């Protein structure tokens, strides 16, 4: 029943699969015939691994459970048998009537029946649902709002709701309420969704429609696919390899055993008779195969997966703890929501970024305007030249206006003068801005207005009008109150023609106090131009010029126009409008047709220009990522021009690029042509049939991986969403991808959320590289889920993206830290961990293989069983954890300063199959040394007192001590960053080994359990001998010096780029100096691409036109009643 | 996720060196100034040590005789012929004559060496009951299952000591006789048969079961000796401190060898006239040949050896140290040459830049 239930299932299944494998592996030792190890050797590690896994899962589950419990046991008021009773959330059922109070969360998806507010309006905050912090308003049907809080009436309420089946559309709901024989249409305006919080409403009653998993909130959580990293896949392959290798070895040893039993064992039966069930040597080889399988299974370390999880968890914590990724204004630290993807952060090759809210702040600032052909808002210096707004420029003084917003700043005095002079057009312009919107106002303190705007554009415009003296004060159902230059005027609101993405404009129709009917319209210039009255063509041309200027500066523009309406014309139109509103089929089409009838012959007032601010540090971040060879693609739903602007502003496109291609074909042939010609310019030979990639593509048509292609310069590519659709339909995927991947920057505009995901999938499928998607809005969710790594930004557009992301933070610029610092470290650490982990287990296990040749292939272990039990768990676990939690080859400053250091991760150079084979060879070599040096040492050797020491137990002790010294030295060699913790872990483990050794081999313990602890006194007798230590030193030197030599010679013989950078870093580090400072990037200042945009979806228009308003406390009771009546009539007619 | 309600900075992560990954650390670098001296120093040290080890190992005297008795190798072949059968062999004696032209410096140790004998075979190695050997009365009468098929006799009597290791106890015996001058009678050289096992083994690990009425024999009543044994375990030696499970021959045998060729200490020679070593003269070793090894191609040897500061003769360590030391120095030179060459190259490149 809770939000937190997702992912659990998948993860558990994954772990279960793992455990099943382990269980089968560790079931064998319990069969006596093949058991070559004491039962505890395998059971103890298994128990520890399982219990760690269990504890981790249990903690997760407990948290989830607590959350569930907390949610399930919250109390809520339920109407039962005419009385209000308190009940738990989990007992709520469909059809219950609930009473909710102010500031209470909504329990389920409920149909609003009535509330304390007039017209049963109910204010809700939807932050948990979509992250928007502004209040929204819901309203009940008039017929149910009459029930008010009359419990008898409510108990007797016997309406029947027919509604659609549960779905995940947050902004859609259709249903019919049948009550007292009448049908009433229900829509999402009447539905309170679970996850909302009731605000500013004393109480409300509602009918439960959807509960639990049927609620829209739960439906929206979606199925999150369990993401696994490339390394996970590689590990699985390697485990299979290891199993094959293991099987091969066991086979060889089993054959060896057969031969030995035949040649020697048969004749040795005087002292060692064959088991009664062994008729021949061949038969005895079969159990030996399995015995060796058990002994050598430490090659597949059971603790591997658990250790990997722990390391990832640790590295995720570092991300959560990073103060440099903490955003103080939001008070939000970075959050690693998924703890299993860390090392992939160090391998990212493609970044897919949303534009709005991700690269930009989505904070709109009213910057300039053009009114009746005059531009305001430009700042000139003393010489009369236009300048950028510098910090020291004086802001315009708005002190004449008591209601002005102090945060608003404007730099052009002339506009204020024009307002003060009473310029008719300027007044009309601002009046239209203060009337034509769907903003709600709140006046908690007298004179301190707070606007709740649905889109930041609108907020900016209304705030501007407010500061210039046209203060939108409050709105009621049918009126809008505006304080015009200190004088309150009430306009009657006749209709709101709402904004939509198709219409790209909105209008209001008001009756002025002078009883004139006026239509005010604002909208995208391309649309509005065509709706203008022919008489203002000249003004239009001037304004269009200004708009072009605005666009060059990267501003978002809107045109403002008005129309005076004939009263009778309006009445006729109003009737049509009502009909359209109440129609059941194609309601939206019909309404927009009606709107078009009235939105024409508009008189142009002017245009506004709003600045869409880039987030801090975006250009620098993009430049850094570029240096790290991370390709950055922008995927936006926005228009081409806007997107291009932003691309230039944040350095994805540069002025000095060799060319920019635009793909905007509307059928696949044109698109193909465009793609080909782009490629022809970038790399002509790639079109020839002799091109190796073309040959490759023709020979291997499926499961391919397109290699990197190098173009002859820096190019940019812009692709439109509709062209993408054609390209995907027309099987131009490969063409598209090859062209796009050759470009330095690619912008995909006009993308639907689904297309964003398609692009990500395309790159994932054919490039086989790690992709990262970053976005902040609900429209980015699909791509965030599709990419290997999804990053959500706490933004203005809500928390949907964040809820579906793997990593979440507040600012785009933290991405470079996430990738170049945390990602790189995580990747390096994980690779070092894996190399070392495999190495230490190979070195440990393969000694048994060599020993087999000297003990008649009898599955005799080299080590004490307790050593086998503790090796992975105790003796070597902490050092390697220390390495993989603390190691840094270079610190964060250098990581960020030399983004080139990121490249090895992208090509997965530090751990791949080749590196694994190296580990294997190294492990084989070490095990060889570790067996034969002690063997040579103890062969027929005796102590100083003449007693022999060539016994099996002493030999075990020497080999295991040498092994521990060797693997400890090896990790000491791998560690480049020795913190105190590393010292404690590494050397402490070695000391701890001796402590445990003396404990396990102590008299008391051994005498207490003679059959379990058989090594009494071995440590004392063996470790005092000089030849033992000489042997240990020899093994150590033989294992370690070649590695040192290799590490020393490798950069000399096969230098890679990274080595040179590391050399430079080390040169600077010793003695420590600061890196040379990076030149600050210049902000590309001149963009020659216009941006006409508008950023919100549906407004509050429908609500307001249907006869409801937000702040209904103003009108008198009389008005209230009449309005109510009117509204009821209106709805009941429908 | 609402952050507006909480105070500014409330969720700010702690500023500790640990959380910010700024723990002070030592960052060693593998530079030429470390790696090259390391190789040379290690090489020199190893050669030095190796020479010392080699010479001290070479200074140790060893005298070895294979008395397996393969046809034509001495008078033990008579006994060896008798041992072809699988059954416990009949008692047979043979002798080995040798003469020492000069003093064999002491202390001298007498070992027997077996080859091709797989004491390290897992089935052999586990076929023992340490509880029984530690003197637990309950375990004495209930030997562990690992001992099978030497767990119980056919009569059902528990075997003490049980298991294949105990059953295969080496039971040849030796006595050493010395003739100072030719014609003189041979004098028996006293062989010290105690103090040949680890102190911890015969004093702590191995214990006889508690005596019954002051008698070890009664303590072992109700058990049977292993099938290959001719006498029960409490009669292994007349010395009450060296019989039963703590008999040192038995204890030495029970410490199984790591490799199929192994030596075990039989006796020390350090008493009377022989404390300084074996004086020159003729010697005879009387061997009671009981233990069959030819069936599985094994060999039996008798070895006299003295020891040095680092134990017995074992040239391996010395040679290995010398070889590794030389390799280190060779490697060091190779690295030096490579380093200088590439250093020059890099300098040139940088100059070009």
mmCIF file of N, CA and C in Angstrom, chain A residues 827-929:
data_model
loop_
_atom_site.group_PDB
_atom_site.id
_atom_site.type_symbol
_atom_site.label_atom_id
_atom_site.label_comp_id
_atom_site.label_asym_id
_atom_site.label_seq_id
_atom_site.Cartn_x
_atom_site.Cartn_y
_atom_site.Cartn_z
ATOM 1 N N UNK A 827 34.291 4.006 -9.970
ATOM 2 C CA UNK A 827 34.717 3.069 -11.014
ATOM 3 C C UNK A 827 36.111 2.525 -10.705
ATOM 4 N N UNK A 828 37.035 3.449 -10.395
ATOM 5 C CA UNK A 828 38.399 3.000 -10.113
ATOM 6 C C UNK A 828 38.422 2.054 -8.934
ATOM 7 N N UNK A 829 37.654 2.417 -7.912
ATOM 8 C CA UNK A 829 37.649 1.583 -6.716
ATOM 9 C C UNK A 829 37.074 0.213 -7.029
ATOM 10 N N UNK A 830 35.975 0.212 -7.771
ATOM 11 C CA UNK A 830 35.343 -1.074 -8.070
ATOM 12 C C UNK A 830 36.285 -1.937 -8.896
ATOM 13 N N UNK A 831 36.981 -1.334 -9.837
ATOM 14 C CA UNK A 831 37.886 -2.105 -10.687
ATOM 15 C C UNK A 831 39.045 -2.653 -9.866
ATOM 16 N N UNK A 832 39.607 -1.790 -9.028
ATOM 17 C CA UNK A 832 40.700 -2.259 -8.180
ATOM 18 C C UNK A 832 40.196 -3.389 -7.293
ATOM 19 N N UNK A 833 39.010 -3.180 -6.770
ATOM 20 C CA UNK A 833 38.435 -4.198 -5.899
ATOM 21 C C UNK A 833 38.312 -5.525 -6.630
ATOM 22 N N UNK A 834 37.724 -5.487 -7.818
ATOM 23 C CA UNK A 834 37.484 -6.746 -8.531
ATOM 24 C C UNK A 834 38.800 -7.417 -8.901
ATOM 25 N N UNK A 835 39.742 -6.629 -9.432
ATOM 26 C CA UNK A 835 41.022 -7.227 -9.810
ATOM 27 C C UNK A 835 41.648 -7.901 -8.598
ATOM 28 N N UNK A 836 41.657 -7.174 -7.509
ATOM 29 C CA UNK A 836 42.310 -7.717 -6.329
ATOM 30 C C UNK A 836 41.548 -8.910 -5.777
ATOM 31 N N UNK A 837 40.229 -8.776 -5.787
ATOM 32 C CA UNK A 837 39.410 -9.839 -5.211
ATOM 33 C C UNK A 837 39.598 -11.143 -5.975
ATOM 34 N N UNK A 838 39.562 -11.050 -7.297
ATOM 35 C CA UNK A 838 39.764 -12.265 -8.083
ATOM 36 C C UNK A 838 41.179 -12.788 -7.860
ATOM 37 N N UNK A 839 42.129 -11.867 -7.858
ATOM 38 C CA UNK A 839 43.514 -12.293 -7.691
ATOM 39 C C UNK A 839 43.688 -13.053 -6.381
ATOM 40 N N UNK A 840 43.170 -12.466 -5.313
ATOM 41 C CA UNK A 840 43.457 -13.083 -4.014
ATOM 42 C C UNK A 840 42.784 -14.448 -3.910
ATOM 43 N N UNK A 841 41.652 -14.598 -4.564
ATOM 44 C CA UNK A 841 41.003 -15.899 -4.492
ATOM 45 C C UNK A 841 41.665 -16.922 -5.405
ATOM 46 N N UNK A 842 42.186 -16.467 -6.545
ATOM 47 C CA UNK A 842 42.916 -17.406 -7.402
ATOM 48 C C UNK A 842 44.181 -17.869 -6.695
ATOM 49 N N UNK A 843 44.921 -16.895 -6.167
ATOM 50 C CA UNK A 843 46.166 -17.240 -5.496
ATOM 51 C C UNK A 843 45.885 -18.200 -4.346
ATOM 52 N N UNK A 844 44.792 -17.967 -3.671
ATOM 53 C CA UNK A 844 44.398 -18.773 -2.524
ATOM 54 C C UNK A 844 43.998 -20.182 -2.944
ATOM 55 N N UNK A 845 43.196 -20.271 -3.983
ATOM 56 C CA UNK A 845 42.585 -21.548 -4.330
ATOM 57 C C UNK A 845 43.506 -22.459 -5.123
ATOM 58 N N UNK A 846 44.264 -21.851 -6.052
ATOM 59 C CA UNK A 846 44.987 -22.697 -6.999
ATOM 60 C C UNK A 846 46.135 -23.469 -6.354
ATOM 61 N N UNK A 847 46.516 -23.058 -5.149
ATOM 62 C CA UNK A 847 47.555 -23.813 -4.445
ATOM 63 C C UNK A 847 47.111 -25.277 -4.287
ATOM 64 N N UNK A 848 45.808 -25.457 -4.072
ATOM 65 C CA UNK A 848 45.295 -26.833 -3.954
ATOM 66 C C UNK A 848 45.590 -27.652 -5.197
ATOM 67 N N UNK A 849 45.521 -26.940 -6.333
ATOM 68 C CA UNK A 849 45.738 -27.637 -7.602
ATOM 69 C C UNK A 849 47.160 -28.206 -7.647
ATOM 70 N N UNK A 850 48.147 -27.373 -7.278
ATOM 71 C CA UNK A 850 49.534 -27.857 -7.314
ATOM 72 C C UNK A 850 49.738 -28.980 -6.303
ATOM 73 N N UNK A 851 49.105 -28.811 -5.157
ATOM 74 C CA UNK A 851 49.297 -29.814 -4.114
ATOM 75 C C UNK A 851 48.750 -31.173 -4.536
ATOM 76 N N UNK A 852 47.724 -31.152 -5.385
ATOM 77 C CA UNK A 852 47.099 -32.399 -5.814
ATOM 78 C C UNK A 852 48.118 -33.350 -6.417
ATOM 79 N N UNK A 853 49.149 -32.779 -7.094
ATOM 80 C CA UNK A 853 50.116 -33.632 -7.754
ATOM 81 C C UNK A 853 51.022 -34.331 -6.749
ATOM 82 N N UNK A 854 50.978 -33.907 -5.504
ATOM 83 C CA UNK A 854 51.866 -34.512 -4.514
ATOM 84 C C UNK A 854 51.118 -35.312 -3.454
ATOM 85 N N UNK A 855 49.782 -35.290 -3.537
ATOM 86 C CA UNK A 855 49.078 -36.069 -2.522
ATOM 87 C C UNK A 855 48.141 -37.096 -3.149
ATOM 88 N N UNK A 856 48.491 -37.501 -4.346
ATOM 89 C CA UNK A 856 47.693 -38.543 -4.974
ATOM 90 C C UNK A 856 46.313 -38.057 -5.383
ATOM 91 N N UNK A 857 46.195 -36.775 -5.700
ATOM 92 C CA UNK A 857 44.918 -36.206 -6.181
ATOM 93 C C UNK A 857 43.776 -36.607 -5.257
ATOM 94 N N UNK A 858 44.060 -36.495 -3.964
ATOM 95 C CA UNK A 858 43.079 -37.046 -3.025
ATOM 96 C C UNK A 858 42.165 -35.981 -2.453
ATOM 97 N N UNK A 859 42.151 -34.791 -3.063
ATOM 98 C CA UNK A 859 41.320 -33.704 -2.581
ATOM 99 C C UNK A 859 41.753 -33.246 -1.202
ATOM 100 N N UNK A 860 43.022 -33.400 -0.931
ATOM 101 C CA UNK A 860 43.555 -32.870 0.324
ATOM 102 C C UNK A 860 43.721 -31.366 0.188
ATOM 103 N N UNK A 861 43.295 -30.633 1.204
ATOM 104 C CA UNK A 861 43.453 -29.183 1.156
ATOM 105 C C UNK A 861 44.850 -28.820 1.630
ATOM 106 N N UNK A 862 45.321 -27.679 1.166
ATOM 107 C CA UNK A 862 46.631 -27.241 1.626
ATOM 108 C C UNK A 862 46.496 -26.613 2.999
ATOM 109 N N UNK A 863 45.331 -25.928 3.190
ATOM 110 C CA UNK A 863 45.218 -25.135 4.413
ATOM 111 C C UNK A 863 44.395 -25.857 5.463
ATOM 112 N N UNK A 864 44.556 -25.340 6.646
ATOM 113 C CA UNK A 864 43.692 -25.677 7.757
ATOM 114 C C UNK A 864 42.258 -25.276 7.367
ATOM 115 N N UNK A 865 41.293 -26.102 7.731
ATOM 116 C CA UNK A 865 39.921 -25.774 7.325
ATOM 117 C C UNK A 865 39.467 -24.439 7.892
ATOM 118 N N UNK A 866 39.978 -24.089 9.078
ATOM 119 C CA UNK A 866 39.558 -22.810 9.663
ATOM 120 C C UNK A 866 40.095 -21.640 8.864
ATOM 121 N N UNK A 867 41.261 -21.838 8.285
ATOM 122 C CA UNK A 867 41.803 -20.775 7.449
ATOM 123 C C UNK A 867 40.919 -20.581 6.227
ATOM 124 N N UNK A 868 40.480 -21.690 5.648
ATOM 125 C CA UNK A 868 39.599 -21.592 4.482
ATOM 126 C C UNK A 868 38.306 -20.883 4.878
ATOM 127 N N UNK A 869 37.841 -21.196 6.076
ATOM 128 C CA UNK A 869 36.605 -20.565 6.541
ATOM 129 C C UNK A 869 36.768 -19.059 6.675
ATOM 130 N N UNK A 870 37.909 -18.656 7.224
ATOM 131 C CA UNK A 870 38.054 -17.244 7.574
ATOM 132 C C UNK A 870 38.716 -16.392 6.509
ATOM 133 N N UNK A 871 39.338 -17.025 5.532
ATOM 134 C CA UNK A 871 40.163 -16.257 4.591
ATOM 135 C C UNK A 871 39.397 -15.096 3.970
ATOM 136 N N UNK A 872 38.280 -15.419 3.337
ATOM 137 C CA UNK A 872 37.526 -14.369 2.666
ATOM 138 C C UNK A 872 36.754 -13.504 3.638
ATOM 139 N N UNK A 873 36.331 -14.113 4.722
ATOM 140 C CA UNK A 873 35.444 -13.400 5.640
ATOM 141 C C UNK A 873 36.186 -12.451 6.550
ATOM 142 N N UNK A 874 37.304 -12.909 7.076
ATOM 143 C CA UNK A 874 37.952 -12.147 8.139
ATOM 144 C C UNK A 874 39.300 -11.608 7.710
ATOM 145 N N UNK A 875 40.162 -12.492 7.215
ATOM 146 C CA UNK A 875 41.538 -12.073 7.022
ATOM 147 C C UNK A 875 41.708 -11.065 5.900
ATOM 148 N N UNK A 876 40.946 -11.204 4.826
ATOM 149 C CA UNK A 876 41.206 -10.327 3.683
ATOM 150 C C UNK A 876 40.044 -9.402 3.361
ATOM 151 N N UNK A 877 38.982 -9.449 4.145
ATOM 152 C CA UNK A 877 37.819 -8.648 3.737
ATOM 153 C C UNK A 877 38.015 -7.173 4.053
ATOM 154 N N UNK A 878 38.533 -6.867 5.213
ATOM 155 C CA UNK A 878 38.638 -5.459 5.590
ATOM 156 C C UNK A 878 39.643 -4.679 4.737
ATOM 157 N N UNK A 879 40.826 -5.217 4.481
ATOM 158 C CA UNK A 879 41.754 -4.429 3.662
ATOM 159 C C UNK A 879 41.151 -4.063 2.306
ATOM 160 N N UNK A 880 40.473 -5.033 1.696
ATOM 161 C CA UNK A 880 39.959 -4.744 0.361
ATOM 162 C C UNK A 880 38.771 -3.789 0.452
ATOM 163 N N UNK A 881 38.029 -3.872 1.539
ATOM 164 C CA UNK A 881 36.957 -2.886 1.719
ATOM 165 C C UNK A 881 37.550 -1.498 1.928
ATOM 166 N N UNK A 882 38.609 -1.451 2.728
ATOM 167 C CA UNK A 882 39.271 -0.165 2.941
ATOM 168 C C UNK A 882 39.751 0.415 1.634
ATOM 169 N N UNK A 883 40.345 -0.452 0.824
ATOM 170 C CA UNK A 883 40.813 0.008 -0.485
ATOM 171 C C UNK A 883 39.663 0.557 -1.303
ATOM 172 N N UNK A 884 38.566 -0.176 -1.324
ATOM 173 C CA UNK A 884 37.507 0.208 -2.244
ATOM 174 C C UNK A 884 36.568 1.249 -1.655
ATOM 175 N N UNK A 885 36.807 1.654 -0.426
ATOM 176 C CA UNK A 885 35.998 2.757 0.103
ATOM 177 C C UNK A 885 36.794 4.050 0.222
ATOM 178 N N UNK A 886 38.117 3.947 0.291
ATOM 179 C CA UNK A 886 38.880 5.163 0.565
ATOM 180 C C UNK A 886 39.858 5.529 -0.533
ATOM 181 N N UNK A 887 40.116 4.618 -1.450
ATOM 182 C CA UNK A 887 41.202 4.881 -2.375
ATOM 183 C C UNK A 887 40.893 6.053 -3.299
ATOM 184 N N UNK A 888 41.874 6.884 -3.536
ATOM 185 C CA UNK A 888 41.771 7.948 -4.537
ATOM 186 C C UNK A 888 43.123 7.992 -5.223
ATOM 187 N N UNK A 889 43.140 7.863 -6.538
ATOM 188 C CA UNK A 889 44.442 7.986 -7.189
ATOM 189 C C UNK A 889 44.854 9.454 -7.233
ATOM 190 N N UNK A 890 43.896 10.313 -7.529
ATOM 191 C CA UNK A 890 44.151 11.745 -7.411
ATOM 192 C C UNK A 890 42.944 12.343 -6.703
ATOM 193 N N UNK A 891 43.122 13.480 -6.088
ATOM 194 C CA UNK A 891 42.012 14.026 -5.329
ATOM 195 C C UNK A 891 41.021 14.744 -6.236
ATOM 196 N N UNK A 892 39.954 15.243 -5.628
ATOM 197 C CA UNK A 892 38.851 15.769 -6.422
ATOM 198 C C UNK A 892 39.274 16.963 -7.267
ATOM 199 N N UNK A 893 40.165 17.777 -6.748
ATOM 200 C CA UNK A 893 40.592 18.953 -7.498
ATOM 201 C C UNK A 893 41.199 18.544 -8.831
ATOM 202 N N UNK A 894 42.067 17.552 -8.770
ATOM 203 C CA UNK A 894 42.716 17.104 -10.001
ATOM 204 C C UNK A 894 41.719 16.409 -10.912
ATOM 205 N N UNK A 895 40.828 15.646 -10.320
ATOM 206 C CA UNK A 895 39.829 14.958 -11.149
ATOM 207 C C UNK A 895 39.053 15.960 -11.968
ATOM 208 N N UNK A 896 38.710 17.085 -11.341
ATOM 209 C CA UNK A 896 37.920 18.078 -12.055
ATOM 210 C C UNK A 896 38.803 18.896 -12.988
ATOM 211 N N UNK A 897 40.053 19.044 -12.596
ATOM 212 C CA UNK A 897 40.940 19.872 -13.400
ATOM 213 C C UNK A 897 41.367 19.163 -14.673
ATOM 214 N N UNK A 898 41.501 17.854 -14.596
ATOM 215 C CA UNK A 898 41.883 17.074 -15.778
ATOM 216 C C UNK A 898 40.772 16.099 -16.130
ATOM 217 N N UNK A 899 39.745 16.603 -16.801
ATOM 218 C CA UNK A 899 38.629 15.709 -17.140
ATOM 219 C C UNK A 899 39.084 14.539 -18.004
ATOM 220 N N UNK A 900 40.262 14.659 -18.620
ATOM 221 C CA UNK A 900 40.760 13.567 -19.471
ATOM 222 C C UNK A 900 40.932 12.285 -18.662
ATOM 223 N N UNK A 901 41.120 12.442 -17.363
ATOM 224 C CA UNK A 901 41.301 11.261 -16.517
ATOM 225 C C UNK A 901 40.067 10.373 -16.520
ATOM 226 N N UNK A 902 38.975 10.910 -17.013
ATOM 227 C CA UNK A 902 37.721 10.167 -17.003
ATOM 228 C C UNK A 902 37.670 9.119 -18.113
ATOM 229 N N UNK A 903 38.512 9.315 -19.141
ATOM 230 C CA UNK A 903 38.376 8.473 -20.342
ATOM 231 C C UNK A 903 38.544 6.977 -20.119
ATOM 232 N N UNK A 904 39.499 6.538 -19.305
ATOM 233 C CA UNK A 904 39.645 5.084 -19.166
ATOM 234 C C UNK A 904 38.353 4.380 -18.761
ATOM 235 N N UNK A 905 37.559 5.054 -17.956
ATOM 236 C CA UNK A 905 36.295 4.460 -17.542
ATOM 237 C C UNK A 905 35.358 4.249 -18.708
ATOM 238 N N UNK A 906 35.329 5.236 -19.606
ATOM 239 C CA UNK A 906 34.413 5.122 -20.742
ATOM 240 C C UNK A 906 34.757 3.919 -21.607
ATOM 241 N N UNK A 907 36.039 3.649 -21.709
ATOM 242 C CA UNK A 907 36.447 2.500 -22.521
ATOM 243 C C UNK A 907 36.615 1.267 -21.660
ATOM 244 N N UNK A 908 36.233 1.381 -20.410
ATOM 245 C CA UNK A 908 36.281 0.269 -19.472
ATOM 246 C C UNK A 908 37.646 -0.399 -19.467
ATOM 247 N N UNK A 909 38.678 0.442 -19.280
ATOM 248 C CA UNK A 909 40.034 -0.090 -19.384
ATOM 249 C C UNK A 909 40.507 -0.766 -18.103
ATOM 250 N N UNK A 910 39.888 -0.427 -16.981
ATOM 251 C CA UNK A 910 40.469 -0.889 -15.729
ATOM 252 C C UNK A 910 39.968 -2.264 -15.303
ATOM 253 N N UNK A 911 38.803 -2.636 -15.748
ATOM 254 C CA UNK A 911 38.425 -4.032 -15.485
ATOM 255 C C UNK A 911 37.603 -4.572 -16.648
ATOM 256 N N UNK A 912 38.191 -5.450 -17.384
ATOM 257 C CA UNK A 912 37.486 -6.089 -18.488
ATOM 258 C C UNK A 912 38.001 -7.519 -18.574
ATOM 259 N N UNK A 913 37.622 -8.193 -19.647
ATOM 260 C CA UNK A 913 38.010 -9.605 -19.727
ATOM 261 C C UNK A 913 39.523 -9.766 -19.754
ATOM 262 N N UNK A 914 40.189 -8.804 -20.409
ATOM 263 C CA UNK A 914 41.636 -8.890 -20.496
ATOM 264 C C UNK A 914 42.243 -8.745 -19.095
ATOM 265 N N UNK A 915 41.732 -7.761 -18.357
ATOM 266 C CA UNK A 915 42.250 -7.561 -17.005
ATOM 267 C C UNK A 915 41.980 -8.791 -16.144
ATOM 268 N N UNK A 916 40.826 -9.395 -16.386
ATOM 269 C CA UNK A 916 40.492 -10.594 -15.624
ATOM 270 C C UNK A 916 41.494 -11.707 -15.912
ATOM 271 N N UNK A 917 41.827 -11.855 -17.188
ATOM 272 C CA UNK A 917 42.799 -12.900 -17.537
ATOM 273 C C UNK A 917 44.138 -12.588 -16.889
ATOM 274 N N UNK A 918 44.475 -11.297 -16.851
ATOM 275 C CA UNK A 918 45.715 -10.910 -16.169
ATOM 276 C C UNK A 918 45.669 -11.339 -14.704
ATOM 277 N N UNK A 919 44.514 -11.081 -14.068
ATOM 278 C CA UNK A 919 44.366 -11.489 -12.674
ATOM 279 C C UNK A 919 44.557 -12.989 -12.544
ATOM 280 N N UNK A 920 43.969 -13.701 -13.489
ATOM 281 C CA UNK A 920 44.040 -15.159 -13.434
ATOM 282 C C UNK A 920 45.486 -15.619 -13.552
ATOM 283 N N UNK A 921 46.199 -15.045 -14.532
ATOM 284 C CA UNK A 921 47.590 -15.447 -14.736
ATOM 285 C C UNK A 921 48.419 -15.084 -13.510
ATOM 286 N N UNK A 922 48.178 -13.885 -13.017
ATOM 287 C CA UNK A 922 48.888 -13.447 -11.824
ATOM 288 C C UNK A 922 48.592 -14.382 -10.653
ATOM 289 N N UNK A 923 47.321 -14.754 -10.530
ATOM 290 C CA UNK A 923 46.921 -15.661 -9.457
ATOM 291 C C UNK A 923 47.577 -17.018 -9.615
ATOM 292 N N UNK A 924 47.637 -17.513 -10.845
ATOM 293 C CA UNK A 924 48.260 -18.822 -11.080
ATOM 294 C C UNK A 924 49.738 -18.758 -10.701
ATOM 295 N N UNK A 925 50.384 -17.667 -11.138
ATOM 296 C CA UNK A 925 51.806 -17.505 -10.824
ATOM 297 C C UNK A 925 52.009 -17.475 -9.308
ATOM 298 N N UNK A 926 51.183 -16.644 -8.634
ATOM 299 C CA UNK A 926 51.355 -16.517 -7.186
ATOM 300 C C UNK A 926 51.126 -17.849 -6.492
ATOM 301 N N UNK A 927 50.108 -18.585 -6.918
ATOM 302 C CA UNK A 927 49.827 -19.850 -6.257
ATOM 303 C C UNK A 927 50.976 -20.825 -6.490
ATOM 304 N N UNK A 928 51.566 -20.734 -7.670
ATOM 305 C CA UNK A 928 52.706 -21.591 -7.990
ATOM 306 C C UNK A 928 53.851 -21.303 -7.018
ATOM 307 N N UNK A 929 54.159 -20.012 -6.892
ATOM 308 C CA UNK A 929 55.221 -19.619 -5.959
ATOM 309 C C UNK A 929 54.856 -20.045 -4.548
#
